[in-house]
Short mmCIF file of C-alpha atoms and ligand atoms in Angstrom, two decimals:
data_model
loop_
_atom_site.label_atom_id
_atom_site.label_comp_id
_atom_site.label_asym_id
_atom_site.label_seq_id
_atom_site.Cartn_x
_atom_site.Cartn_y
_atom_site.Cartn_z
CA MET M 20 28.24 64.61 -11.53
CA LYS M 21 26.89 65.15 -8.04
CA LYS M 22 26.21 61.87 -6.28
CA ASN M 23 22.81 61.45 -4.64
CA TRP M 24 23.87 60.06 -1.23
CA LYS M 25 20.25 60.08 -0.08
CA HIS M 26 19.65 57.15 -2.40
CA ILE M 27 22.96 55.34 -2.07
CA LEU M 28 23.21 55.37 1.75
CA PRO M 29 20.33 52.97 2.43
CA LEU M 30 21.78 50.63 -0.19
CA LEU M 31 25.21 50.62 1.48
CA LEU M 32 23.59 50.10 4.85
CA ALA M 33 21.62 47.13 3.52
CA MET M 34 24.80 45.64 2.00
CA PHE M 35 26.65 46.06 5.30
CA MET M 36 23.84 44.40 7.23
CA LEU M 37 23.71 41.53 4.74
CA LEU M 38 27.47 40.95 5.02
CA THR M 39 27.44 40.95 8.82
CA ALA M 40 24.39 38.71 8.84
CA CYS M 41 26.11 36.25 6.53
CA ALA M 42 29.22 36.29 8.68
CA SER M 43 27.40 35.73 11.96
CA GLN M 44 24.66 33.35 10.88
CA PRO M 45 25.45 29.67 10.61
CA THR M 46 24.56 28.30 7.20
CA VAL M 47 24.24 24.80 5.89
CA GLU M 48 27.47 24.10 4.08
CA PRO M 49 27.09 23.08 0.48
CA ASN M 50 27.65 19.35 0.24
CA THR M 51 30.27 19.29 -2.46
CA GLU M 52 30.35 15.49 -2.57
CA ASP M 53 26.71 15.35 -3.50
CA PRO M 54 26.04 17.04 -6.81
CA THR M 55 22.29 16.97 -6.17
CA VAL M 56 22.58 19.47 -3.35
CA SER M 57 22.78 22.98 -4.69
CA GLY M 58 24.05 24.38 -1.40
CA GLN M 59 21.67 27.31 -1.15
CA PRO M 60 22.10 28.83 2.29
CA ALA M 61 19.55 27.77 4.83
CA GLU M 62 18.46 29.72 7.88
CA VAL M 63 18.71 28.20 11.30
CA GLU M 64 16.05 29.19 13.75
CA SER M 65 16.73 29.70 17.41
CA ASP M 66 15.26 26.33 18.38
CA GLY M 67 17.77 24.55 16.13
CA VAL M 68 15.36 23.72 13.33
CA VAL M 69 16.68 24.53 9.87
CA ALA M 70 14.02 26.39 7.89
CA ARG M 71 13.97 26.27 4.10
CA GLU M 72 11.51 27.54 1.54
CA SER M 73 10.68 26.92 -2.09
CA ASP M 74 7.63 27.15 -4.33
CA VAL M 75 6.80 23.49 -3.79
CA ILE M 76 8.14 20.77 -1.51
CA VAL M 77 8.14 17.38 -3.23
CA VAL M 78 8.40 14.44 -0.85
CA GLY M 79 10.01 11.39 -2.48
CA ALA M 80 12.44 11.16 -5.39
CA GLY M 81 11.03 8.14 -7.21
CA GLY M 82 9.44 8.38 -10.62
CA ALA M 83 6.43 10.45 -9.54
CA GLY M 84 8.49 12.92 -7.50
CA LEU M 85 11.15 13.37 -10.16
CA ALA M 86 8.50 13.86 -12.86
CA ALA M 87 6.84 16.50 -10.67
CA ALA M 88 10.18 18.27 -10.13
CA VAL M 89 10.89 18.36 -13.86
CA LYS M 90 7.37 19.51 -14.72
CA LEU M 91 7.63 22.28 -12.13
CA GLY M 92 10.89 23.34 -13.72
CA GLU M 93 9.23 23.49 -17.12
CA LEU M 94 6.54 25.73 -15.69
CA GLY M 95 9.13 28.03 -14.14
CA GLY M 96 8.59 26.78 -10.61
CA LYS M 97 11.21 25.82 -8.04
CA CYS M 98 11.04 22.91 -5.67
CA ILE M 99 13.02 21.07 -3.06
CA VAL M 100 12.74 17.30 -3.35
CA LEU M 101 13.15 15.39 -0.08
CA GLU M 102 14.38 11.81 -0.32
CA LYS M 103 14.82 9.74 2.80
CA MET M 104 17.11 7.16 1.23
CA PRO M 105 20.77 7.77 0.35
CA MET M 106 19.84 7.61 -3.34
CA VAL M 107 17.06 8.70 -5.64
CA GLY M 108 14.87 6.25 -7.53
CA GLY M 109 12.68 4.33 -5.07
CA ASN M 110 10.75 1.42 -6.50
CA THR M 111 10.78 3.10 -9.90
CA MET M 112 14.50 2.44 -10.17
CA ARG M 113 14.02 -1.21 -9.21
CA SER M 114 11.17 -1.78 -11.61
CA GLY M 115 11.38 -3.86 -14.75
CA ALA M 116 10.53 -0.63 -16.60
CA ALA M 117 7.38 -1.90 -18.32
CA TYR M 118 5.23 1.03 -19.43
CA ASN M 119 1.74 0.65 -20.85
CA ALA M 120 0.47 3.09 -23.43
CA VAL M 121 -1.92 2.76 -26.30
CA ASP M 122 0.26 3.68 -29.25
CA PRO M 123 -1.74 3.15 -32.45
CA GLU M 124 1.17 3.77 -34.84
CA LEU M 125 3.60 1.37 -33.21
CA GLN M 126 0.98 -1.24 -32.35
CA ALA M 127 -0.23 -1.27 -35.97
CA GLU M 128 3.28 -2.29 -37.05
CA PHE M 129 2.91 -5.40 -34.90
CA GLY M 130 -0.68 -6.09 -35.97
CA ILE M 131 -2.09 -5.24 -32.54
CA GLU M 132 -5.51 -3.68 -32.23
CA ASP M 133 -5.99 -1.44 -29.25
CA SER M 134 -7.78 1.67 -28.07
CA ILE M 135 -7.95 4.00 -25.07
CA GLU M 136 -11.40 2.54 -24.35
CA LEU M 137 -9.96 -0.99 -24.19
CA HIS M 138 -7.13 0.15 -21.91
CA VAL M 139 -9.66 1.85 -19.62
CA GLN M 140 -11.91 -1.20 -19.64
CA GLN M 141 -9.10 -3.66 -18.93
CA THR M 142 -7.69 -1.49 -16.15
CA TYR M 143 -11.13 -1.15 -14.57
CA GLU M 144 -12.14 -4.78 -14.94
CA GLY M 145 -8.64 -6.06 -14.11
CA GLY M 146 -9.07 -4.25 -10.78
CA ASP M 147 -12.53 -5.75 -10.16
CA GLU M 148 -14.28 -2.47 -10.99
CA VAL M 149 -13.00 -0.96 -7.76
CA GLY M 150 -10.86 1.76 -9.34
CA LYS M 151 -12.30 5.16 -10.16
CA LEU M 152 -13.15 5.57 -13.81
CA ASP M 153 -12.31 9.27 -13.92
CA LEU M 154 -8.76 8.60 -12.68
CA ILE M 155 -8.38 5.58 -14.98
CA GLN M 156 -9.50 7.68 -17.94
CA ILE M 157 -6.81 10.29 -17.15
CA LEU M 158 -4.19 7.54 -16.84
CA CYS M 159 -5.02 5.88 -20.13
CA GLU M 160 -5.56 9.09 -22.12
CA ASN M 161 -2.27 10.64 -21.04
CA SER M 162 0.14 7.71 -20.94
CA LEU M 163 1.31 8.09 -24.55
CA ASP M 164 1.83 11.81 -24.06
CA ALA M 165 3.84 11.13 -20.91
CA LEU M 166 5.88 8.54 -22.84
CA LYS M 167 6.77 11.18 -25.44
CA TRP M 168 7.47 13.72 -22.70
CA LEU M 169 9.93 11.27 -21.12
CA GLU M 170 11.53 10.83 -24.54
CA SER M 171 11.99 14.60 -24.77
CA TYR M 172 14.14 14.36 -21.62
CA GLY M 173 16.32 11.59 -23.04
CA VAL M 174 14.45 8.34 -22.33
CA LYS M 175 15.12 6.06 -25.30
CA TRP M 176 12.35 3.58 -26.11
CA GLN M 177 12.75 0.17 -27.73
CA HIS M 178 10.94 -0.15 -31.05
CA ASN M 179 8.73 -2.96 -29.80
CA ILE M 180 5.41 -3.72 -28.15
CA THR M 181 4.92 -6.64 -25.79
CA ALA M 182 2.84 -7.64 -22.78
CA VAL M 183 4.62 -7.73 -19.44
CA ILE M 184 3.39 -10.24 -16.86
CA GLY M 185 -0.09 -9.19 -15.76
CA ALA M 186 -0.53 -6.58 -18.49
CA THR M 187 -3.29 -8.70 -20.07
CA TRP M 188 -2.79 -6.96 -23.44
CA PRO M 189 0.20 -6.15 -25.68
CA ARG M 190 0.65 -2.42 -25.08
CA THR M 191 3.82 -2.57 -23.01
CA HIS M 192 6.76 -0.37 -24.03
CA TYR M 193 10.26 -0.78 -22.64
CA PRO M 194 13.04 1.79 -22.47
CA GLU M 195 16.49 1.04 -23.86
CA ASN M 196 17.80 -1.28 -21.15
CA SER M 197 14.49 -2.41 -19.60
CA ILE M 198 15.58 -1.05 -16.22
CA GLY M 199 14.10 1.66 -14.03
CA SER M 200 17.19 3.85 -14.14
CA ASP M 201 16.43 4.38 -17.84
CA PHE M 202 13.84 6.80 -16.39
CA THR M 203 15.33 7.99 -13.13
CA ILE M 204 18.72 9.03 -14.49
CA PRO M 205 17.41 11.34 -17.26
CA LEU M 206 14.73 12.77 -14.97
CA THR M 207 17.23 13.48 -12.18
CA GLU M 208 19.50 15.21 -14.68
CA ALA M 209 16.59 17.24 -16.05
CA ALA M 210 15.46 18.25 -12.55
CA GLU M 211 18.97 19.42 -11.74
CA LYS M 212 19.19 21.40 -14.98
CA PHE M 213 16.05 23.23 -13.90
CA GLY M 214 17.85 24.01 -10.65
CA GLN M 215 15.66 21.81 -8.49
CA GLU M 216 17.31 20.75 -5.28
CA ILE M 217 17.25 17.09 -4.26
CA LEU M 218 18.13 16.43 -0.63
CA LEU M 219 19.07 12.84 0.12
CA ASN M 220 18.85 11.22 3.57
CA THR M 221 16.07 13.66 4.36
CA GLN M 222 12.96 12.02 5.72
CA ALA M 223 9.69 13.92 5.87
CA THR M 224 7.92 13.19 9.14
CA GLU M 225 4.89 15.46 9.40
CA LEU M 226 2.89 17.89 7.30
CA ILE M 227 2.67 21.47 8.54
CA VAL M 228 -0.86 22.86 8.39
CA GLU M 229 -1.70 26.51 9.00
CA ASP M 230 -5.25 27.87 8.77
CA GLY M 231 -6.41 24.69 7.07
CA ARG M 232 -3.72 24.82 4.39
CA VAL M 233 -0.68 22.57 4.00
CA VAL M 234 2.25 24.97 3.99
CA GLY M 235 5.16 22.61 4.38
CA VAL M 236 6.63 19.54 5.95
CA LYS M 237 8.85 18.71 8.89
CA ALA M 238 11.80 16.48 8.15
CA VAL M 239 14.91 15.01 9.69
CA ASN M 240 18.31 14.25 8.27
CA THR M 241 18.65 10.52 8.83
CA GLU M 242 22.44 10.74 9.11
CA ASP M 243 23.07 13.61 11.51
CA GLY M 244 19.62 14.16 13.02
CA THR M 245 19.26 17.75 11.80
CA GLN M 246 15.64 18.88 12.10
CA TYR M 247 14.10 20.79 9.20
CA GLU M 248 11.01 22.72 8.33
CA PHE M 249 10.53 22.93 4.59
CA ARG M 250 7.92 25.43 3.46
CA GLY M 251 6.32 25.41 0.05
CA THR M 252 4.60 28.65 -0.87
CA LYS M 253 2.59 26.67 -3.42
CA GLY M 254 2.20 23.56 -1.31
CA VAL M 255 3.49 20.04 -0.91
CA ILE M 256 3.42 17.08 -3.29
CA LEU M 257 3.53 13.66 -1.67
CA ALA M 258 5.29 11.17 -3.94
CA THR M 259 6.48 8.73 -1.30
CA GLY M 260 5.41 5.47 -2.96
CA GLY M 261 3.62 2.54 -1.36
CA PHE M 262 4.22 0.20 1.58
CA ALA M 263 4.99 -3.21 0.08
CA ALA M 264 8.34 -3.27 1.92
CA ASP M 265 6.35 -3.56 5.15
CA ILE M 266 5.37 -7.22 4.94
CA GLU M 267 3.54 -7.28 8.27
CA ARG M 268 1.41 -4.27 7.34
CA CYS M 269 0.52 -5.92 4.01
CA ARG M 270 -0.38 -9.20 5.74
CA GLN M 271 -2.72 -7.36 8.09
CA TYR M 272 -4.73 -6.31 5.04
CA ASN M 273 -4.39 -9.60 3.16
CA PRO M 274 -3.82 -12.65 5.39
CA LYS M 275 -3.50 -14.88 2.29
CA ILE M 276 0.00 -13.47 1.82
CA PRO M 277 2.47 -16.11 3.09
CA ALA M 278 4.48 -15.09 6.16
CA ASP M 279 7.77 -16.03 4.48
CA ILE M 280 7.11 -13.94 1.36
CA LYS M 281 9.89 -11.76 -0.03
CA THR M 282 9.31 -8.26 -1.34
CA THR M 283 10.47 -6.73 -4.62
CA ASN M 284 10.32 -3.31 -2.95
CA HIS M 285 13.14 -1.06 -1.83
CA PRO M 286 13.35 -0.73 1.95
CA GLY M 287 11.96 2.82 1.93
CA ALA M 288 8.50 1.72 0.74
CA THR M 289 6.85 1.92 4.15
CA GLY M 290 3.79 4.08 3.55
CA ASP M 291 5.08 7.27 5.22
CA GLY M 292 3.19 9.59 2.87
CA ILE M 293 -0.11 7.81 3.46
CA ASP M 294 0.34 8.09 7.23
CA MET M 295 1.29 11.77 7.06
CA ALA M 296 -1.72 12.60 4.90
CA VAL M 297 -4.16 10.58 6.99
CA ALA M 298 -2.87 12.34 10.12
CA ILE M 299 -4.17 15.65 8.75
CA GLY M 300 -7.52 14.35 7.52
CA ALA M 301 -6.91 12.81 4.09
CA ALA M 302 -9.07 9.87 3.07
CA THR M 303 -7.66 6.63 1.70
CA GLU M 304 -8.89 4.43 -1.13
CA GLY M 305 -8.60 0.65 -1.27
CA ILE M 306 -5.85 0.50 1.34
CA GLU M 307 -6.41 -3.25 1.76
CA TYR M 308 -5.47 -4.10 -1.84
CA VAL M 309 -1.92 -5.42 -1.87
CA GLN M 310 -0.44 -6.99 -4.97
CA MET M 311 1.69 -10.08 -5.20
CA LEU M 312 3.73 -10.69 -8.33
CA PRO M 313 3.71 -14.35 -9.38
CA ILE M 314 7.47 -14.12 -9.91
CA GLY M 315 10.37 -12.42 -8.24
CA GLY M 316 11.72 -15.12 -5.99
CA GLY M 317 14.59 -15.93 -8.35
CA THR M 318 16.43 -14.97 -11.51
CA THR M 319 14.35 -14.73 -14.68
CA VAL M 320 15.31 -15.10 -18.33
CA SER M 321 12.47 -12.94 -19.66
CA THR M 322 9.30 -11.46 -18.20
CA VAL M 323 7.65 -10.80 -21.56
CA ILE M 324 4.73 -13.20 -21.48
CA ASP M 325 3.90 -13.33 -25.20
CA ASP M 326 6.11 -16.34 -25.77
CA LEU M 327 6.69 -18.12 -22.48
CA ILE M 328 4.87 -20.56 -20.26
CA PHE M 329 4.82 -21.31 -16.54
CA VAL M 330 5.27 -24.92 -15.41
CA ASN M 331 5.24 -26.42 -11.95
CA GLN M 332 7.82 -28.86 -10.56
CA GLU M 333 6.05 -31.70 -12.39
CA GLY M 334 6.54 -29.92 -15.72
CA ASN M 335 2.83 -29.12 -16.15
CA ARG M 336 1.18 -25.80 -16.94
CA PHE M 337 -1.39 -24.70 -14.37
CA VAL M 338 -2.58 -21.15 -15.17
CA ARG M 339 -2.90 -18.70 -18.05
CA GLU M 340 0.32 -16.68 -18.24
CA ASP M 341 -1.51 -13.64 -19.67
CA GLY M 342 -3.84 -13.46 -16.67
CA ARG M 343 -4.15 -11.18 -13.71
CA ARG M 344 -1.28 -11.00 -11.26
CA ASP M 345 -3.45 -11.94 -8.30
CA GLU M 346 -4.87 -15.02 -10.05
CA MET M 347 -1.44 -16.16 -11.21
CA SER M 348 0.08 -15.59 -7.75
CA TYR M 349 -2.60 -17.59 -5.97
CA ALA M 350 -2.25 -20.33 -8.61
CA VAL M 351 1.50 -20.56 -7.93
CA LEU M 352 0.83 -20.76 -4.20
CA ASP M 353 -1.39 -23.80 -4.94
CA GLN M 354 1.44 -25.70 -6.68
CA PRO M 355 3.72 -28.22 -4.96
CA GLY M 356 6.39 -26.22 -3.12
CA GLN M 357 4.58 -22.97 -4.01
CA TYR M 358 6.90 -22.19 -6.93
CA MET M 359 7.12 -22.57 -10.70
CA TYR M 360 9.54 -22.16 -13.63
CA MET M 361 9.21 -19.94 -16.69
CA ILE M 362 10.10 -21.64 -19.98
CA ASN M 363 10.96 -19.94 -23.27
CA ASP M 364 12.99 -20.54 -26.40
CA GLN M 365 16.03 -18.85 -27.88
CA ARG M 366 14.03 -16.36 -29.95
CA VAL M 367 12.86 -14.54 -26.82
CA VAL M 368 16.45 -14.19 -25.74
CA ASP M 369 17.52 -12.96 -29.16
CA ALA M 370 14.71 -10.41 -29.27
CA ASN M 371 14.64 -9.02 -25.76
CA VAL M 372 17.39 -10.00 -23.44
CA SER M 373 21.03 -9.06 -23.13
CA GLN M 374 22.85 -12.30 -23.88
CA LYS M 375 25.87 -11.32 -21.82
CA GLY M 376 23.88 -10.92 -18.63
CA LEU M 377 22.32 -14.32 -19.20
CA GLU M 378 25.67 -16.07 -19.70
CA GLU M 379 26.74 -14.76 -16.31
CA LYS M 380 23.50 -15.99 -14.72
CA LEU M 381 23.93 -19.38 -16.40
CA ALA M 382 27.48 -19.66 -15.16
CA ALA M 383 26.27 -18.85 -11.66
CA GLY M 384 23.70 -21.66 -11.93
CA GLU M 385 20.80 -19.25 -11.48
CA ILE M 386 18.99 -20.17 -14.72
CA TYR M 387 18.95 -23.18 -17.07
CA ARG M 388 19.59 -23.76 -20.79
CA ALA M 389 19.47 -26.96 -22.82
CA ASP M 390 19.38 -27.98 -26.46
CA THR M 391 16.21 -30.05 -26.01
CA LEU M 392 13.15 -29.76 -23.81
CA GLU M 393 13.85 -33.22 -22.39
CA GLU M 394 17.30 -32.12 -21.24
CA LEU M 395 15.88 -28.91 -19.82
CA ALA M 396 13.30 -30.92 -17.85
CA GLU M 397 16.10 -33.04 -16.43
CA GLN M 398 18.06 -29.97 -15.40
CA ILE M 399 15.12 -28.59 -13.40
CA GLY M 400 14.11 -32.01 -12.09
CA ALA M 401 10.74 -32.08 -13.89
CA ASP M 402 9.11 -34.92 -15.83
CA PRO M 403 10.38 -34.64 -19.47
CA ASP M 404 7.16 -36.07 -20.95
CA ASN M 405 5.06 -33.52 -19.10
CA LEU M 406 7.22 -30.61 -20.20
CA VAL M 407 7.25 -31.73 -23.85
CA LYS M 408 3.48 -32.16 -23.80
CA ALA M 409 2.95 -28.76 -22.12
CA VAL M 410 5.01 -27.08 -24.84
CA GLU M 411 3.32 -29.01 -27.68
CA ASP M 412 -0.14 -28.04 -26.40
CA PHE M 413 0.95 -24.43 -26.05
CA ASN M 414 2.37 -24.40 -29.59
CA ALA M 415 -0.89 -25.77 -30.99
CA HIS M 416 -2.74 -22.84 -29.39
CA VAL M 417 -0.20 -20.32 -30.65
CA ARG M 418 -0.93 -21.62 -34.16
CA SER M 419 -4.71 -21.68 -33.76
CA LYS M 420 -4.77 -18.49 -31.58
CA GLU M 421 -7.65 -20.13 -29.72
CA PRO M 422 -7.84 -19.70 -25.95
CA ASP M 423 -6.45 -22.79 -24.20
CA GLU M 424 -7.88 -24.74 -21.25
CA PHE M 425 -6.60 -22.02 -18.88
CA GLY M 426 -8.14 -19.23 -20.96
CA ARG M 427 -4.88 -17.81 -22.34
CA GLU M 428 -5.42 -15.35 -25.22
CA VAL M 429 -2.10 -13.54 -25.73
CA TYR M 430 0.21 -15.44 -28.07
CA ASN M 431 3.17 -14.50 -30.18
CA ASN M 432 5.71 -17.20 -31.01
CA THR M 433 5.75 -20.92 -30.38
CA ILE M 434 8.39 -22.45 -28.10
CA GLU M 435 10.38 -24.54 -30.55
CA VAL M 436 13.66 -22.92 -31.53
CA GLY M 437 16.38 -24.24 -29.26
CA PRO M 438 18.20 -23.88 -27.07
CA PHE M 439 15.44 -23.77 -24.49
CA TRP M 440 15.58 -21.79 -21.28
CA ALA M 441 14.15 -22.07 -17.78
CA SER M 442 14.15 -19.44 -15.07
CA ALA M 443 15.13 -20.09 -11.50
CA PRO M 444 12.19 -21.36 -9.42
CA GLN M 445 9.80 -18.42 -9.05
CA LYS M 446 7.83 -17.74 -5.90
CA PRO M 447 5.26 -14.96 -5.57
CA THR M 448 6.62 -11.77 -4.05
CA LEU M 449 5.06 -8.69 -2.53
CA HIS M 450 5.11 -6.07 -5.19
CA HIS M 451 2.70 -3.16 -5.13
CA THR M 452 0.11 -1.53 -2.91
CA MET M 453 -2.88 -0.44 -4.95
CA GLY M 454 -4.40 1.50 -2.05
CA GLY M 455 -3.34 4.87 -0.75
CA ILE M 456 -4.32 8.50 -0.49
CA ARG M 457 -7.54 9.57 -2.17
CA ILE M 458 -6.97 12.10 -4.96
CA ASP M 459 -9.05 13.73 -7.66
CA THR M 460 -8.19 14.07 -11.35
CA GLU M 461 -6.08 17.17 -10.53
CA ALA M 462 -3.99 15.12 -8.05
CA ARG M 463 -5.41 17.11 -5.16
CA VAL M 464 -5.62 15.17 -1.90
CA LEU M 465 -9.20 14.71 -0.73
CA THR M 466 -10.86 14.32 2.65
CA GLU M 467 -13.56 11.72 3.48
CA SER M 468 -16.14 14.22 2.22
CA ASN M 469 -14.15 14.67 -1.02
CA GLU M 470 -13.02 18.20 -0.21
CA PRO M 471 -9.53 19.02 -1.51
CA ILE M 472 -7.05 19.74 1.28
CA PRO M 473 -5.59 23.12 0.24
CA GLY M 474 -1.90 22.95 -0.61
CA LEU M 475 -1.65 19.15 -0.63
CA TYR M 476 -1.15 17.06 -3.77
CA ALA M 477 -0.14 13.45 -4.29
CA ALA M 478 1.04 11.28 -7.16
CA GLY M 479 2.26 7.75 -7.77
CA GLU M 480 2.01 4.63 -5.66
CA VAL M 481 1.20 6.70 -2.58
CA CYS M 482 -2.27 7.21 -4.09
CA GLY M 483 -5.17 4.78 -4.17
CA GLY M 484 -8.21 4.47 -6.38
CA ILE M 485 -6.58 4.00 -9.78
CA HIS M 486 -5.72 0.33 -9.99
CA GLY M 487 -8.64 -1.00 -7.98
CA SER M 488 -8.04 -4.36 -6.35
CA ASN M 489 -5.40 -5.57 -8.82
CA ARG M 490 -3.02 -3.51 -10.95
CA LEU M 491 -2.28 -4.40 -14.56
CA GLY M 492 1.44 -4.99 -15.11
CA GLY M 493 2.92 -1.95 -16.85
CA ASN M 494 0.29 0.49 -15.58
CA ALA M 495 2.27 1.72 -12.56
CA LEU M 496 4.94 3.59 -14.49
CA ALA M 497 2.32 5.21 -16.70
CA ASP M 498 0.47 6.21 -13.52
CA ILE M 499 3.45 7.80 -11.76
CA PHE M 500 4.57 9.87 -14.74
CA VAL M 501 1.06 10.94 -15.75
CA PHE M 502 0.02 11.96 -12.24
CA GLY M 503 3.46 13.30 -11.23
CA ARG M 504 3.13 15.87 -14.00
CA ILE M 505 -0.48 16.67 -13.08
CA ALA M 506 0.42 17.19 -9.42
CA ALA M 507 3.12 19.66 -10.44
CA GLN M 508 0.76 21.58 -12.71
CA SER M 509 -1.96 21.72 -10.05
CA ALA M 510 0.44 22.87 -7.34
CA PHE M 511 1.99 25.48 -9.62
CA GLU M 512 -1.41 26.84 -10.61
CA GLY M 513 -2.72 26.73 -7.06
CA LYS M 514 -5.61 24.45 -7.94
P1 ADP Y 20 6.57 6.18 -7.16
O1 ADP Y 20 6.66 5.01 -8.10
O2 ADP Y 20 5.19 6.47 -6.73
O3 ADP Y 20 7.34 7.35 -7.64
P2 ADP Y 20 8.82 5.21 -5.65
O4 ADP Y 20 8.85 4.06 -4.73
O5 ADP Y 20 9.51 5.05 -6.96
O6 ADP Y 20 7.29 5.65 -5.84
O7 ADP Y 20 9.45 6.48 -4.97
C1 ADP Y 20 9.04 6.94 -3.71
C2 ADP Y 20 10.24 7.59 -3.04
O8 ADP Y 20 9.81 8.27 -1.87
C3 ADP Y 20 11.30 6.59 -2.61
O9 ADP Y 20 12.55 6.96 -3.12
C4 ADP Y 20 11.26 6.67 -1.08
O10 ADP Y 20 12.50 6.42 -0.46
C5 ADP Y 20 10.79 8.09 -0.86
N1 ADP Y 20 10.18 8.31 0.46
C6 ADP Y 20 9.31 7.49 1.11
N2 ADP Y 20 8.96 8.00 2.29
C7 ADP Y 20 9.63 9.18 2.41
C8 ADP Y 20 9.72 10.17 3.42
N3 ADP Y 20 9.05 10.07 4.56
N4 ADP Y 20 10.51 11.24 3.19
C9 ADP Y 20 11.22 11.37 2.03
N5 ADP Y 20 11.20 10.44 1.07
C10 ADP Y 20 10.41 9.37 1.23
#
């Protein structure tokens, strides 16, 4: 057969040029030690900036960013996820993993009445009616679906419903081990299976805007200083989390926060995404609303509030334990020494907590256990009569289910089956920033005049406007997974 050289010659020429180009052009070596780096070759421009491109650039590999990466994969889209820390996970990985979702089937098993409307109402009112109802509606309507979506990627849920501190209602679900990596590990694996690239130690510094559209982001490798330009043909998703690691910034917004407060946040929670978005004209929502958690200053036995009480150093209760996080935190700050203990009985431990971990904490003297309440009071240096009376009063209200003098409404079990447990002294900690970038229900970033900024999307704690002035415990994880998926969908569809 006669060969048609007219057609083959250009092909050979192209192959030759490609080979010589590959040989002469420096490429970024695949990082074989880091399985999250796929090692696709990157081009180096003449000014020394490494240029990379994908469909979408996701900034931040916490829960929202990882959910977006997985959702993009599902849709057939590719992304590069930039993570400034040496590990994925952000605050999501550090979280206690409480996840709120109205789940009629499961809640019915535990005799709990609930509805989407109630979740919306409690979220709105729990945030002083500052949050935006359209965003809250999306959060509450989609949280069960997101829970099942997470399950489809390997998240295993406990067959239980409780109320985490500040949830105000029993609709809290926990994954297998009640730790944030129950989410971040399966999502990272899923993102990698979809071929998404996660670059660690890569800090986004500035959004790139061309003709009014966000087309990418500048970044720097925090280890070797390499400068990058990442371009997303379908845009950029900011999923950089909040700024509760920046105590001074939080205190500027809320001077009631004590100067010596500790933070529950990972060190990377410094508000980078908010600053980058604001620099190109994004509006913020409720930036001044910073959340303290009433606990966090020491080891806990359990954070499920249904069957525990808070007592001060005198052994007295002082606040409803099913209340809002801000009210509980300020109440703790009003107590002698500005701390409190959490008291529960053995049944909580049997139902929720890994006994082995507690034995280690006991041995280390971090928490307390005693056969009687009197002995427990002695161990923590409280008045035994006060502690016994506090528990008796609480038990009477558990039985009657009537609100007590502090207004507590959520009850499950009494505290009466020994041994009895006390946490380490708990001080309020900085925990969450409710404020952030303004978005719409499609996770598009908005300007002051509510115009979407083309090509820019945001999800998770980096956003404001959902939790109002005070976030319900357990709503953050629902938020990041619900809106992480929406941001991916919107970016993919070019909304
Ligand atoms: P969310 O709960 O909203 O997902 P997380 O705190 O869990 O928030 O995750 C946010 C992630 O974004 C963290 O891992 C954090 O290190 C990362 N991050 C923050 N700022 C930057 C930045 N400038 N560049 C890249 N990653 C960032």
